[in-house]
């Protein structure tokens, strides 16, 4: 540690990765400061995973209340009140923001609540003009929603604004086909909004197993969510009554009250001073780093979404932990990027780990798939015609289960546990040797023959 600098470590961005790196580095004995230009906790806590999941819970009551009648409950007509849910979610976000600030305070991390930019390999300039120095700078500035360059694009909103809407729109168009698009489609649809997903390409959720995403598409269509594929945006016109007319190439325009851009997230590297000090950027303007998160400038490191490796909170947290342990904890650690589980909190949700069938076809000599296509017991009694699909991908040579893909109620909760088995390299026969826990949906995982 050197006293030639104001700090051993200066972290830019107090999100999932930055907070973990700052507090663990400080706990290891480093003198640490962190700058945050918006709110402590970053995207996940303030306008990502957490408020989104709370809205998903809120939305699912629409189906639960409907199903309850078949289970004997006399549910009088219910009314949904968006401001109540919105304000309760925002209050919870505020509570969590306080917890993040406390964690940093308790670990004696100095907090600067303002934007920071890099003005030298060891120099940071804050928005108020003050200059600080650090032996190491860690860029953990995350990513922001991409907005396409289309006339009238400014009339649309991004996921950032979705948590603050005055009212649930009557008609919404969602641009994109990824997890954020499908999650907000599900949420708005459950709140009685007429939703159309518009996609430039011909498929949704392209990183997921084909059979699973087809099942979501089919269930979403049955529920009444509309899809338009191969439909690039031409222009968006705001009309006198405040509504939007959305013009698409090759198909008739759509009128909507809200347009949500969910077309990907770009690393936050704009105006950070990176190029001036020689930090190399790659595709999508992401910071290029090595396996130890070091950039092309030896004193500058980067973790999380700004590196555009895997844009997920648990990955950013692991990268932050690995950085801190390696640099200040005398414990060199690298993140293992294999078998990272992921989910789409749609209605019903999707969860996945390991190789999809398409990837198995490309990567393995021979593989076998096992599929369970079933109607959950609860759906049968509720009269809900929604089938779940679980799928195991097995490497025929080693017999190891190399992929699990699921769509159905609570799939992410079930998959988190099943992912341990895939990570541990368990074989199909070890799955089969496990006695089923009956009656559950997850027992299907050990009953596929
Ligand atoms: P962030 O958490 O984005 O933190 C970066 C911080 O840096 C921000 O607070 C920003 O204000 C600050 N900052 C930027 N530039 C500067 C600067 N110059 N000076 C000071 N501060 C700066 N992931 C999941 O794992 N599961 C989910 O279910 C999930 N759902 C999501 C839903 C939505 C709608 C969105 C948008 C994201 C979701 N994510 C989810 C992704 C997850 O939020 C990110 O992967 C994660 O937050 C990345 O952490 P990070 O530390 O890299 O960046």
CSV table of C-alpha atoms and ligand atoms in Angstrom, one decimal:
chain,number,residue,atom,x,y,z
A,1,UNK,CA,0.0,0.0,0.0
A,2,UNK,CA,1.3,3.4,-0.9
A,3,UNK,CA,0.7,6.8,0.8
A,4,UNK,CA,1.8,8.6,-2.3
A,5,UNK,CA,-1.8,8.5,-3.4
A,6,UNK,CA,-5.0,9.8,-1.6
A,7,UNK,CA,-6.4,6.2,-1.7
A,8,UNK,CA,-5.2,2.7,-2.4
A,9,UNK,CA,-8.4,2.1,-4.4
A,10,UNK,CA,-10.9,4.4,-6.0
A,11,UNK,CA,-14.1,2.7,-7.2
A,12,UNK,CA,-16.3,4.5,-9.8
A,13,UNK,CA,-19.9,3.3,-9.5
A,14,UNK,CA,-21.7,1.9,-6.4
A,15,UNK,CA,-23.7,-0.9,-8.0
A,16,UNK,CA,-23.6,-4.6,-7.4
A,17,UNK,CA,-19.9,-5.0,-8.4
A,18,UNK,CA,-18.6,-1.7,-7.1
A,19,UNK,CA,-20.1,-2.0,-3.6
A,20,UNK,CA,-18.8,-5.6,-3.1
A,21,UNK,CA,-15.3,-4.6,-4.4
A,22,UNK,CA,-15.1,-1.5,-2.2
A,23,UNK,CA,-16.3,-3.0,1.0
A,24,UNK,CA,-14.2,-6.2,0.8
A,25,UNK,CA,-11.1,-4.3,-0.3
A,26,UNK,CA,-11.6,-2.0,2.8
A,27,UNK,CA,-12.1,-5.0,5.0
A,28,UNK,CA,-8.8,-6.4,3.7
A,29,UNK,CA,-7.2,-3.1,4.9
A,30,UNK,CA,-7.1,-0.9,1.8
A,31,UNK,CA,-7.9,2.8,2.0
A,32,UNK,CA,-11.0,3.0,-0.3
A,33,UNK,CA,-13.2,5.6,-1.8
A,34,UNK,CA,-16.3,5.2,-4.0
A,35,UNK,CA,-18.1,7.7,-6.3
A,36,UNK,CA,-21.8,7.3,-7.3
A,37,UNK,CA,-23.6,9.7,-9.6
A,38,UNK,CA,-27.1,8.5,-9.0
A,39,UNK,CA,-28.2,6.2,-6.1
A,40,UNK,CA,-26.3,3.8,-3.9
A,41,UNK,CA,-26.9,0.2,-4.9
A,42,UNK,CA,-26.9,0.6,-8.7
A,43,UNK,CA,-29.1,-0.8,-11.3
A,44,UNK,CA,-30.1,-4.1,-9.6
A,45,UNK,CA,-31.3,-2.5,-6.4
A,46,UNK,CA,-32.7,0.8,-7.8
A,47,UNK,CA,-34.1,0.1,-11.2
A,48,UNK,CA,-33.4,-3.6,-12.1
A,49,UNK,CA,-33.7,-7.0,-10.5
A,50,UNK,CA,-35.3,-6.0,-7.2
A,51,UNK,CA,-38.1,-3.6,-8.2
A,52,UNK,CA,-38.7,-5.7,-11.3
A,53,UNK,CA,-39.2,-8.9,-9.2
A,54,UNK,CA,-41.5,-7.1,-6.9
A,55,UNK,CA,-43.6,-6.0,-9.8
A,56,UNK,CA,-43.6,-9.6,-11.1
A,57,UNK,CA,-45.0,-10.7,-7.7
A,58,UNK,CA,-47.6,-7.9,-7.8
A,59,UNK,CA,-48.6,-8.9,-11.3
A,60,UNK,CA,-49.0,-12.6,-10.6
A,61,UNK,CA,-51.8,-11.9,-8.2
A,62,UNK,CA,-54.0,-11.3,-11.2
A,63,UNK,CA,-53.8,-15.1,-12.1
A,64,UNK,CA,-53.7,-16.3,-8.5
A,65,UNK,CA,-57.0,-14.4,-7.7
A,66,UNK,CA,-58.6,-15.9,-10.8
A,67,UNK,CA,-57.4,-19.4,-9.9
A,68,UNK,CA,-58.4,-19.1,-6.3
A,69,UNK,CA,-62.1,-19.4,-7.3
A,70,UNK,CA,-61.5,-23.0,-8.4
A,71,UNK,CA,-60.0,-23.7,-5.0
A,72,UNK,CA,-63.2,-22.6,-3.3
A,73,UNK,CA,-62.4,-19.0,-2.5
A,74,UNK,CA,-65.1,-16.5,-3.2
A,75,UNK,CA,-63.2,-13.7,-4.6
A,76,UNK,CA,-65.3,-10.6,-5.2
A,77,UNK,CA,-64.4,-8.4,-8.1
A,78,UNK,CA,-60.9,-7.1,-7.3
A,79,UNK,CA,-59.4,-3.8,-8.4
A,80,UNK,CA,-55.7,-3.2,-8.9
A,81,UNK,CA,-54.3,0.0,-7.7
A,82,UNK,CA,-50.9,0.8,-9.5
A,83,UNK,CA,-49.9,3.8,-7.3
A,84,UNK,CA,-50.1,1.6,-4.2
A,85,UNK,CA,-47.8,-1.1,-5.7
A,86,UNK,CA,-45.5,1.5,-7.3
A,87,UNK,CA,-45.1,3.5,-4.1
A,88,UNK,CA,-44.6,0.4,-1.9
A,89,UNK,CA,-41.9,-0.9,-4.3
A,90,UNK,CA,-40.1,2.5,-4.3
A,91,UNK,CA,-40.2,2.6,-0.5
A,92,UNK,CA,-38.5,-0.8,-0.4
A,93,UNK,CA,-35.9,0.4,-2.9
A,94,UNK,CA,-35.2,3.3,-0.6
A,95,UNK,CA,-34.8,1.0,2.4
A,96,UNK,CA,-32.3,-1.1,0.5
A,97,UNK,CA,-30.4,2.0,-0.7
A,98,UNK,CA,-29.9,2.9,3.0
A,99,UNK,CA,-28.6,-0.6,3.8
A,100,UNK,CA,-26.0,-0.3,1.0
A,101,UNK,CA,-24.8,3.1,2.3
A,102,UNK,CA,-24.5,1.6,5.8
A,103,UNK,CA,-22.4,-1.3,4.6
A,104,UNK,CA,-19.9,1.1,3.0
A,105,UNK,CA,-19.9,3.4,6.0
A,106,UNK,CA,-19.3,0.5,8.4
A,107,UNK,CA,-16.3,-0.6,6.3
A,108,UNK,CA,-15.0,2.9,6.4
A,109,UNK,CA,-15.3,3.4,2.6
A,110,UNK,CA,-15.3,7.1,1.8
A,111,UNK,CA,-18.4,8.0,-0.3
A,112,UNK,CA,-18.6,10.7,-2.9
A,113,UNK,CA,-22.2,11.2,-4.1
A,114,UNK,CA,-21.2,12.6,-7.5
A,115,UNK,CA,-20.0,11.7,-10.9
A,116,UNK,CA,-16.4,10.8,-11.3
A,117,UNK,CA,-14.2,10.7,-14.4
A,118,UNK,CA,-10.7,9.5,-15.0
A,119,UNK,CA,-8.2,12.2,-15.8
A,120,UNK,CA,-5.0,10.2,-15.5
A,121,UNK,CA,-3.9,6.7,-14.9
A,122,UNK,CA,-4.0,7.4,-11.1
A,123,UNK,CA,-6.3,10.5,-11.1
A,124,UNK,CA,-10.0,11.0,-10.7
A,125,UNK,CA,-11.9,14.2,-11.1
A,126,UNK,CA,-15.2,14.6,-9.4
A,127,UNK,CA,-18.2,16.7,-10.7
A,128,UNK,CA,-17.4,19.4,-8.2
A,129,UNK,CA,-13.9,19.8,-9.8
A,130,UNK,CA,-11.9,18.2,-7.0
A,131,UNK,CA,-9.1,16.0,-8.1
A,132,UNK,CA,-8.2,12.8,-6.2
A,133,UNK,CA,-5.5,10.2,-6.7
A,134,UNK,CA,-5.4,6.4,-6.2
A,135,UNK,CA,-2.9,3.6,-6.7
A,136,UNK,CA,-5.7,1.7,-8.4
A,137,UNK,CA,-8.9,2.8,-10.1
A,138,UNK,CA,-11.8,0.3,-10.5
A,139,UNK,CA,-14.4,1.1,-13.1
A,140,UNK,CA,-17.7,-0.4,-12.1
A,141,UNK,CA,-20.0,2.0,-13.9
A,142,UNK,CA,-22.5,-0.7,-15.3
A,143,UNK,CA,-24.6,-0.3,-18.4
A,144,UNK,CA,-27.5,1.7,-19.6
A,145,UNK,CA,-30.5,0.9,-21.8
A,146,UNK,CA,-29.7,1.3,-25.5
A,147,UNK,CA,-32.1,3.5,-27.5
A,148,UNK,CA,-32.1,3.0,-31.3
A,149,UNK,CA,-31.4,5.9,-33.6
A,150,UNK,CA,-35.0,6.1,-35.0
A,151,UNK,CA,-36.9,9.4,-35.7
A,152,UNK,CA,-39.1,10.0,-32.6
A,153,UNK,CA,-37.2,7.5,-30.4
A,154,UNK,CA,-37.3,10.1,-27.6
A,155,UNK,CA,-41.1,9.5,-27.2
A,156,UNK,CA,-40.3,6.0,-25.8
A,157,UNK,CA,-39.2,5.2,-22.3
A,158,UNK,CA,-36.6,2.7,-21.0
A,159,UNK,CA,-36.7,0.2,-18.1
A,160,UNK,CA,-35.5,3.1,-15.9
A,161,UNK,CA,-38.8,4.9,-16.2
A,162,UNK,CA,-41.0,1.8,-15.9
A,163,UNK,CA,-40.9,1.9,-12.1
A,164,UNK,CA,-42.2,5.5,-11.9
A,165,UNK,CA,-45.2,5.5,-14.3
A,166,UNK,CA,-48.1,7.6,-13.3
A,167,UNK,CA,-50.5,5.0,-14.5
A,168,UNK,CA,-50.6,1.6,-16.3
A,169,UNK,CA,-50.9,2.3,-20.0
A,170,UNK,CA,-53.9,0.9,-21.9
A,171,UNK,CA,-51.8,-0.1,-24.8
A,172,UNK,CA,-48.0,-0.7,-24.8
A,173,UNK,CA,-45.5,-1.6,-27.5
A,174,UNK,CA,-42.3,-3.2,-26.2
A,175,UNK,CA,-39.3,-3.2,-28.6
A,176,UNK,CA,-37.0,-6.1,-28.1
A,177,UNK,CA,-37.1,-9.8,-27.5
A,178,UNK,CA,-34.8,-10.3,-24.6
A,179,UNK,CA,-35.5,-11.0,-20.9
A,180,UNK,CA,-36.4,-7.4,-20.0
A,181,UNK,CA,-38.9,-7.1,-22.9
A,182,UNK,CA,-40.6,-10.4,-22.0
A,183,UNK,CA,-40.7,-9.6,-18.3
A,184,UNK,CA,-42.3,-6.2,-18.7
A,185,UNK,CA,-44.7,-7.7,-21.3
A,186,UNK,CA,-45.8,-10.2,-18.6
A,187,UNK,CA,-46.1,-7.5,-15.9
A,188,UNK,CA,-48.1,-5.1,-18.0
A,189,UNK,CA,-50.3,-7.8,-19.5
A,190,UNK,CA,-51.3,-9.0,-16.0
A,191,UNK,CA,-52.2,-5.4,-15.2
A,192,UNK,CA,-54.7,-5.5,-18.1
A,193,UNK,CA,-52.6,-3.5,-20.6
A,194,UNK,CA,-52.7,-4.6,-24.2
A,195,UNK,CA,-49.1,-5.5,-25.0
A,196,UNK,CA,-47.4,-6.0,-28.3
A,197,UNK,CA,-43.7,-7.1,-28.5
A,198,UNK,CA,-42.1,-5.9,-31.6
A,199,UNK,CA,-38.8,-7.5,-32.6
A,200,UNK,CA,-36.4,-6.8,-35.4
A,201,UNK,CA,-35.5,-10.5,-35.7
A,202,UNK,CA,-37.6,-13.6,-35.8
A,203,UNK,CA,-37.3,-15.0,-32.3
A,204,UNK,CA,-37.4,-14.1,-28.7
A,205,UNK,CA,-34.8,-15.0,-26.0
A,206,UNK,CA,-32.3,-16.2,-28.5
A,207,UNK,CA,-29.8,-17.5,-25.9
A,208,UNK,CA,-32.4,-19.9,-24.4
A,209,UNK,CA,-33.2,-23.4,-25.5
A,210,UNK,CA,-35.5,-23.3,-28.6
A,211,UNK,CA,-38.2,-25.6,-27.2
A,212,UNK,CA,-38.4,-23.6,-23.9
A,213,UNK,CA,-38.7,-20.2,-25.7
A,214,UNK,CA,-41.3,-21.6,-28.1
A,215,UNK,CA,-43.3,-22.7,-25.1
A,216,UNK,CA,-43.2,-19.2,-23.6
A,217,UNK,CA,-44.2,-17.7,-27.0
A,218,UNK,CA,-47.1,-20.1,-27.3
A,219,UNK,CA,-48.3,-19.4,-23.7
A,220,UNK,CA,-47.9,-15.7,-24.1
A,221,UNK,CA,-49.9,-15.7,-27.3
A,222,UNK,CA,-52.7,-17.7,-25.6
A,223,UNK,CA,-52.7,-15.2,-22.7
A,224,UNK,CA,-53.2,-12.4,-25.3
A,225,UNK,CA,-49.8,-10.8,-25.6
A,226,UNK,CA,-49.2,-9.8,-29.3
A,227,UNK,CA,-45.9,-10.4,-31.2
A,228,UNK,CA,-44.6,-8.8,-34.3
A,229,UNK,CA,-41.4,-10.3,-35.8
A,230,UNK,CA,-39.0,-9.0,-38.5
A,231,UNK,CA,-40.5,-5.6,-38.0
A,232,UNK,CA,-37.8,-2.8,-37.8
A,233,UNK,CA,-39.0,0.6,-36.4
A,234,UNK,CA,-39.3,3.4,-39.0
A,235,UNK,CA,-40.5,6.3,-36.9
A,236,UNK,CA,-42.5,7.2,-33.8
A,237,UNK,CA,-45.0,10.1,-34.0
A,238,UNK,CA,-46.6,11.7,-31.0
A,239,UNK,CA,-50.2,12.6,-31.7
A,240,UNK,CA,-52.3,15.5,-30.3
A,241,UNK,CA,-54.0,13.3,-27.7
A,242,UNK,CA,-50.6,12.2,-26.3
A,243,UNK,CA,-50.7,8.7,-27.8
A,244,UNK,CA,-48.0,7.3,-30.1
A,245,UNK,CA,-48.2,6.1,-33.7
A,246,UNK,CA,-45.5,3.6,-34.2
A,247,UNK,CA,-44.5,3.0,-37.8
A,248,UNK,CA,-42.8,-0.3,-38.7
A,249,UNK,CA,-41.2,-1.4,-41.9
A,250,UNK,CA,-43.4,-3.8,-43.9
A,251,UNK,CA,-46.4,-3.7,-41.6
A,252,UNK,CA,-49.2,-1.4,-40.6
A,253,UNK,CA,-48.5,1.1,-37.8
A,254,UNK,CA,-49.5,0.4,-34.2
A,255,UNK,CA,-51.1,3.0,-31.8
A,256,UNK,CA,-50.0,2.9,-28.2
A,257,UNK,CA,-49.9,4.9,-25.0
A,258,UNK,CA,-46.4,3.7,-24.1
A,259,UNK,CA,-43.4,2.5,-26.0
A,260,UNK,CA,-40.7,0.7,-24.0
A,261,UNK,CA,-37.2,0.3,-25.5
A,262,UNK,CA,-35.8,-3.0,-24.3
A,263,UNK,CA,-33.3,-3.6,-27.1
A,264,UNK,CA,-30.1,-4.2,-25.0
A,265,UNK,CA,-27.8,-2.5,-22.6
A,266,UNK,CA,-24.7,-0.5,-23.5
A,267,UNK,CA,-21.6,-0.3,-21.2
A,268,UNK,CA,-21.3,3.1,-19.4
A,269,UNK,CA,-18.0,4.2,-20.9
A,270,UNK,CA,-19.2,7.5,-22.5
A,271,UNK,CA,-17.3,10.6,-21.3
A,272,UNK,CA,-15.4,8.7,-18.6
A,273,UNK,CA,-12.0,9.7,-20.0
A,274,UNK,CA,-11.0,6.2,-20.7
A,275,UNK,CA,-9.7,6.6,-24.2
A,276,UNK,CA,-7.6,9.6,-23.2
A,277,UNK,CA,-5.6,7.5,-20.7
A,278,UNK,CA,-5.3,4.6,-23.1
A,279,UNK,CA,-7.9,2.2,-21.8
A,280,UNK,CA,-8.8,-0.1,-24.8
A,281,UNK,CA,-12.5,-0.6,-25.5
A,282,UNK,CA,-14.0,-3.5,-27.4
A,283,UNK,CA,-17.3,-4.4,-29.1
A,284,UNK,CA,-20.2,-2.3,-27.8
A,285,UNK,CA,-17.6,0.1,-26.2
A,286,UNK,CA,-17.1,-2.3,-23.3
A,287,UNK,CA,-13.8,-2.1,-21.4
A,288,UNK,CA,-11.5,-4.9,-22.4
A,289,UNK,CA,-10.0,-6.7,-19.4
A,290,UNK,CA,-7.9,-9.8,-18.7
A,291,UNK,CA,-8.9,-12.7,-16.5
A,292,UNK,CA,-7.9,-10.6,-13.4
A,293,UNK,CA,-10.1,-7.7,-14.5
A,294,UNK,CA,-7.1,-5.5,-15.5
A,295,UNK,CA,-7.5,-3.1,-18.4
A,296,UNK,CA,-4.8,-2.1,-20.9
A,297,UNK,CA,-3.7,0.5,-18.4
A,298,UNK,CA,-2.1,-1.4,-15.5
A,299,UNK,CA,-3.5,0.9,-12.7
A,300,UNK,CA,-7.1,0.7,-14.1
A,301,UNK,CA,-9.4,-2.3,-13.6
A,302,UNK,CA,-13.0,-2.9,-14.5
A,303,UNK,CA,-15.8,-5.3,-13.4
A,304,UNK,CA,-19.5,-5.9,-14.0
A,305,UNK,CA,-21.7,-4.8,-16.9
A,306,UNK,CA,-19.2,-2.2,-18.1
A,307,UNK,CA,-17.0,-5.1,-19.3
A,308,UNK,CA,-20.0,-6.7,-21.1
A,309,UNK,CA,-19.0,-10.3,-20.2
A,310,UNK,CA,-22.1,-11.6,-18.5
A,311,UNK,CA,-24.6,-8.9,-17.6
A,312,UNK,CA,-26.0,-10.3,-14.3
A,313,UNK,CA,-25.8,-9.2,-10.7
A,314,UNK,CA,-24.3,-12.3,-9.2
A,315,UNK,CA,-21.6,-12.2,-11.8
A,316,UNK,CA,-20.7,-8.5,-11.1
A,317,UNK,CA,-20.6,-9.4,-7.4
A,318,UNK,CA,-18.3,-12.3,-7.9
A,319,UNK,CA,-16.0,-10.2,-10.1
A,320,UNK,CA,-15.9,-7.5,-7.3
A,321,UNK,CA,-15.1,-10.2,-4.7
A,322,UNK,CA,-12.4,-11.8,-6.9
A,323,UNK,CA,-10.9,-8.3,-7.6
A,324,UNK,CA,-10.7,-7.4,-3.8
A,325,UNK,CA,-9.4,-10.9,-2.7
A,326,UNK,CA,-6.7,-10.9,-5.4
A,327,UNK,CA,-5.6,-7.3,-4.9
A,328,UNK,CA,-5.8,-6.8,-1.2
A,329,UNK,CA,-6.7,-10.2,0.4
A,330,UNK,CA,-3.6,-12.2,-0.6
A,331,UNK,CA,-6.0,-14.7,-2.2
A,332,UNK,CA,-5.7,-14.7,-6.0
A,333,UNK,CA,-9.2,-15.6,-7.3
A,334,UNK,CA,-10.7,-15.8,-10.8
A,335,UNK,CA,-14.4,-16.0,-11.7
A,336,UNK,CA,-15.5,-19.3,-13.2
A,337,UNK,CA,-17.9,-18.4,-16.0
A,338,UNK,CA,-19.1,-21.9,-16.7
A,339,UNK,CA,-22.7,-23.0,-15.9
A,340,UNK,CA,-24.0,-19.7,-14.8
A,341,UNK,CA,-27.8,-20.1,-14.2
A,342,UNK,CA,-30.2,-17.5,-15.5
A,343,UNK,CA,-33.9,-16.8,-15.5
A,344,UNK,CA,-36.6,-14.9,-17.2
A,345,UNK,CA,-39.3,-13.8,-14.8
A,346,UNK,CA,-42.1,-14.0,-17.3
A,347,UNK,CA,-45.5,-15.6,-16.6
A,348,UNK,CA,-44.7,-18.5,-16.3
A,349,UNK,CA,-41.0,-18.0,-15.7
A,350,UNK,CA,-38.1,-19.6,-17.5
A,351,UNK,CA,-34.8,-20.8,-15.9
A,352,UNK,CA,-31.8,-22.4,-17.5
A,353,UNK,CA,-28.2,-23.6,-16.8
A,354,UNK,CA,-25.6,-25.1,-19.0
A,355,UNK,CA,-25.8,-26.1,-22.7
A,356,UNK,CA,-29.0,-25.7,-24.6
A,357,UNK,CA,-29.9,-28.4,-27.1
A,358,UNK,CA,-28.5,-26.2,-30.0
A,359,UNK,CA,-25.2,-25.7,-28.2
A,360,UNK,CA,-25.0,-29.4,-27.3
A,361,UNK,CA,-25.4,-30.2,-31.0
A,362,UNK,CA,-22.5,-27.9,-31.9
A,363,UNK,CA,-20.2,-28.8,-29.0
A,364,UNK,CA,-20.7,-32.4,-28.1
A,365,UNK,CA,-20.1,-35.6,-30.1
A,366,UNK,CA,-23.3,-37.2,-29.0
A,367,UNK,CA,-25.9,-36.0,-26.6
A,368,UNK,CA,-29.3,-37.2,-25.3
A,369,UNK,CA,-32.3,-35.1,-24.3
A,370,UNK,CA,-34.9,-36.0,-21.7
A,371,UNK,CA,-38.1,-34.0,-21.7
A,372,UNK,CA,-41.0,-33.8,-19.3
A,373,UNK,CA,-44.0,-31.9,-20.7
A,374,UNK,CA,-46.7,-31.8,-18.0
A,375,UNK,CA,-49.5,-29.8,-16.6
A,376,UNK,CA,-48.8,-28.8,-13.0
A,377,UNK,CA,-51.3,-30.2,-10.5
A,378,UNK,CA,-52.3,-26.7,-9.4
A,379,UNK,CA,-53.0,-25.7,-13.0
A,380,UNK,CA,-55.2,-28.7,-13.5
A,381,UNK,CA,-57.5,-27.9,-10.6
A,382,UNK,CA,-57.5,-24.2,-11.5
A,383,UNK,CA,-58.5,-25.1,-15.1
A,384,UNK,CA,-55.5,-23.3,-16.3
A,385,UNK,CA,-54.4,-24.8,-19.6
A,386,UNK,CA,-50.7,-24.0,-19.2
A,387,UNK,CA,-48.1,-26.8,-19.5
A,388,UNK,CA,-44.7,-26.8,-18.0
A,389,UNK,CA,-41.7,-28.1,-19.8
A,390,UNK,CA,-38.5,-29.5,-18.2
A,391,UNK,CA,-35.5,-30.6,-20.3
A,392,UNK,CA,-32.3,-32.3,-19.4
A,393,UNK,CA,-29.3,-32.4,-21.8
A,394,UNK,CA,-27.0,-35.3,-21.2
A,395,UNK,CA,-23.5,-35.8,-22.7
A,396,UNK,CA,-23.7,-39.4,-24.0
A,397,UNK,CA,-20.0,-40.0,-23.6
A,398,UNK,CA,-19.7,-39.0,-19.9
A,399,UNK,CA,-23.4,-39.4,-19.0
A,400,UNK,CA,-23.1,-36.0,-17.2
A,401,UNK,CA,-26.1,-33.7,-17.2
A,402,UNK,CA,-24.7,-30.7,-19.0
A,403,UNK,CA,-27.9,-28.5,-19.3
A,404,UNK,CA,-31.2,-28.1,-17.6
A,405,UNK,CA,-33.9,-25.9,-19.0
A,406,UNK,CA,-37.3,-25.2,-17.5
A,407,UNK,CA,-40.5,-23.2,-18.0
A,408,UNK,CA,-43.2,-23.4,-15.4
A,409,UNK,CA,-44.3,-22.0,-12.0
A,410,UNK,CA,-41.3,-21.4,-9.7
A,411,UNK,CA,-38.8,-22.6,-12.3
A,412,UNK,CA,-36.1,-20.2,-11.2
A,413,UNK,CA,-36.4,-21.3,-7.5
A,414,UNK,CA,-36.1,-25.0,-8.6
A,415,UNK,CA,-33.3,-24.4,-11.1
A,416,UNK,CA,-31.0,-22.6,-8.6
A,417,UNK,CA,-30.8,-25.9,-6.7
A,418,UNK,CA,-30.6,-28.1,-9.8
A,419,UNK,CA,-27.7,-25.9,-11.0
A,420,UNK,CA,-25.6,-27.2,-8.2
A,421,UNK,CA,-25.8,-30.7,-9.7
A,422,UNK,CA,-24.8,-29.5,-13.1
A,423,UNK,CA,-21.9,-27.5,-11.7
A,424,UNK,CA,-20.8,-30.6,-9.7
A,425,UNK,CA,-20.9,-32.7,-12.9
A,426,UNK,CA,-23.5,-35.2,-11.7
A,427,UNK,CA,-24.6,-37.9,-14.1
A,428,UNK,CA,-28.1,-38.8,-15.3
A,429,UNK,CA,-28.0,-42.0,-13.3
A,430,UNK,CA,-27.2,-40.0,-10.1
A,431,UNK,CA,-30.3,-37.9,-10.8
A,432,UNK,CA,-32.3,-41.1,-11.2
A,433,UNK,CA,-30.9,-42.6,-8.0
A,434,UNK,CA,-32.4,-39.6,-6.1
A,435,UNK,CA,-35.8,-40.5,-4.7
A,436,UNK,CA,-38.6,-38.2,-5.9
A,437,UNK,CA,-40.1,-35.7,-3.4
A,438,UNK,CA,-43.8,-36.2,-4.1
A,439,UNK,CA,-46.0,-34.4,-5.0
A,440,UNK,CA,-43.9,-31.6,-6.4
A,441,UNK,CA,-43.2,-30.2,-9.8
A,442,UNK,CA,-39.4,-30.5,-9.3
A,443,UNK,CA,-39.7,-34.3,-8.9
A,444,UNK,CA,-39.9,-34.4,-12.7
A,445,UNK,CA,-36.1,-33.8,-12.7
A,446,UNK,CA,-35.4,-37.2,-11.2
A,447,UNK,CA,-38.2,-39.1,-13.0
A,448,UNK,CA,-37.3,-38.5,-16.7
A,449,UNK,CA,-36.6,-41.8,-18.5
B,1,LIG,P1,-24.7,-1.2,-11.9
B,1,LIG,O1,-25.4,-2.0,-10.9
B,1,LIG,O2,-25.3,-0.8,-13.1
B,1,LIG,O3,-23.9,-0.1,-11.1
B,1,LIG,C1,-23.2,0.9,-11.8
B,1,LIG,C2,-23.3,2.2,-11.0
B,1,LIG,O4,-22.3,3.2,-11.5
B,1,LIG,C3,-24.7,2.9,-11.2
B,1,LIG,O5,-25.2,3.1,-9.9
B,1,LIG,C4,-24.3,4.2,-11.9
B,1,LIG,O6,-25.2,5.3,-11.5
B,1,LIG,C5,-22.9,4.5,-11.5
B,1,LIG,N1,-22.1,5.3,-12.4
B,1,LIG,C6,-22.0,5.2,-13.7
B,1,LIG,N2,-21.1,6.1,-14.2
B,1,LIG,C7,-20.6,6.8,-13.1
B,1,LIG,C8,-19.7,7.8,-13.0
B,1,LIG,N3,-19.0,8.3,-14.0
B,1,LIG,N4,-19.5,8.3,-11.7
B,1,LIG,C9,-20.1,7.8,-10.7
B,1,LIG,N5,-21.0,6.8,-10.8
B,1,LIG,C10,-21.3,6.3,-12.0
B,1,LIG,N6,-29.6,-9.2,-13.2
B,1,LIG,C11,-29.8,-10.3,-12.6
B,1,LIG,O7,-28.9,-11.0,-12.2
B,1,LIG,N7,-31.1,-10.8,-12.4
B,1,LIG,C12,-32.2,-10.0,-12.7
B,1,LIG,O8,-33.3,-10.4,-12.5
B,1,LIG,C13,-31.9,-8.8,-13.4
B,1,LIG,N8,-33.0,-8.0,-13.8
B,1,LIG,C14,-32.7,-6.8,-14.4
B,1,LIG,C15,-33.8,-6.0,-14.7
B,1,LIG,C16,-33.6,-4.8,-15.3
B,1,LIG,C17,-34.8,-4.0,-15.7
B,1,LIG,C18,-32.3,-4.4,-15.6
B,1,LIG,C19,-32.1,-3.0,-16.2
B,1,LIG,C20,-31.2,-5.1,-15.2
B,1,LIG,C21,-31.4,-6.3,-14.6
B,1,LIG,N9,-30.4,-7.2,-14.2
B,1,LIG,C22,-30.6,-8.4,-13.6
B,1,LIG,C23,-28.9,-6.8,-14.5
B,1,LIG,C24,-28.2,-6.2,-13.3
B,1,LIG,O9,-29.0,-5.1,-12.8
B,1,LIG,C25,-26.8,-5.8,-13.7
B,1,LIG,O10,-26.2,-6.9,-14.2
B,1,LIG,C26,-26.0,-5.4,-12.4
B,1,LIG,O11,-26.6,-4.3,-11.8
B,1,LIG,C27,-24.6,-5.0,-12.9
B,1,LIG,O12,-23.9,-4.5,-11.8
B,1,LIG,P2,-22.7,-3.4,-12.0
B,1,LIG,O13,-22.1,-3.2,-10.7
B,1,LIG,O14,-21.9,-3.8,-13.1
B,1,LIG,O15,-23.4,-2.1,-12.5
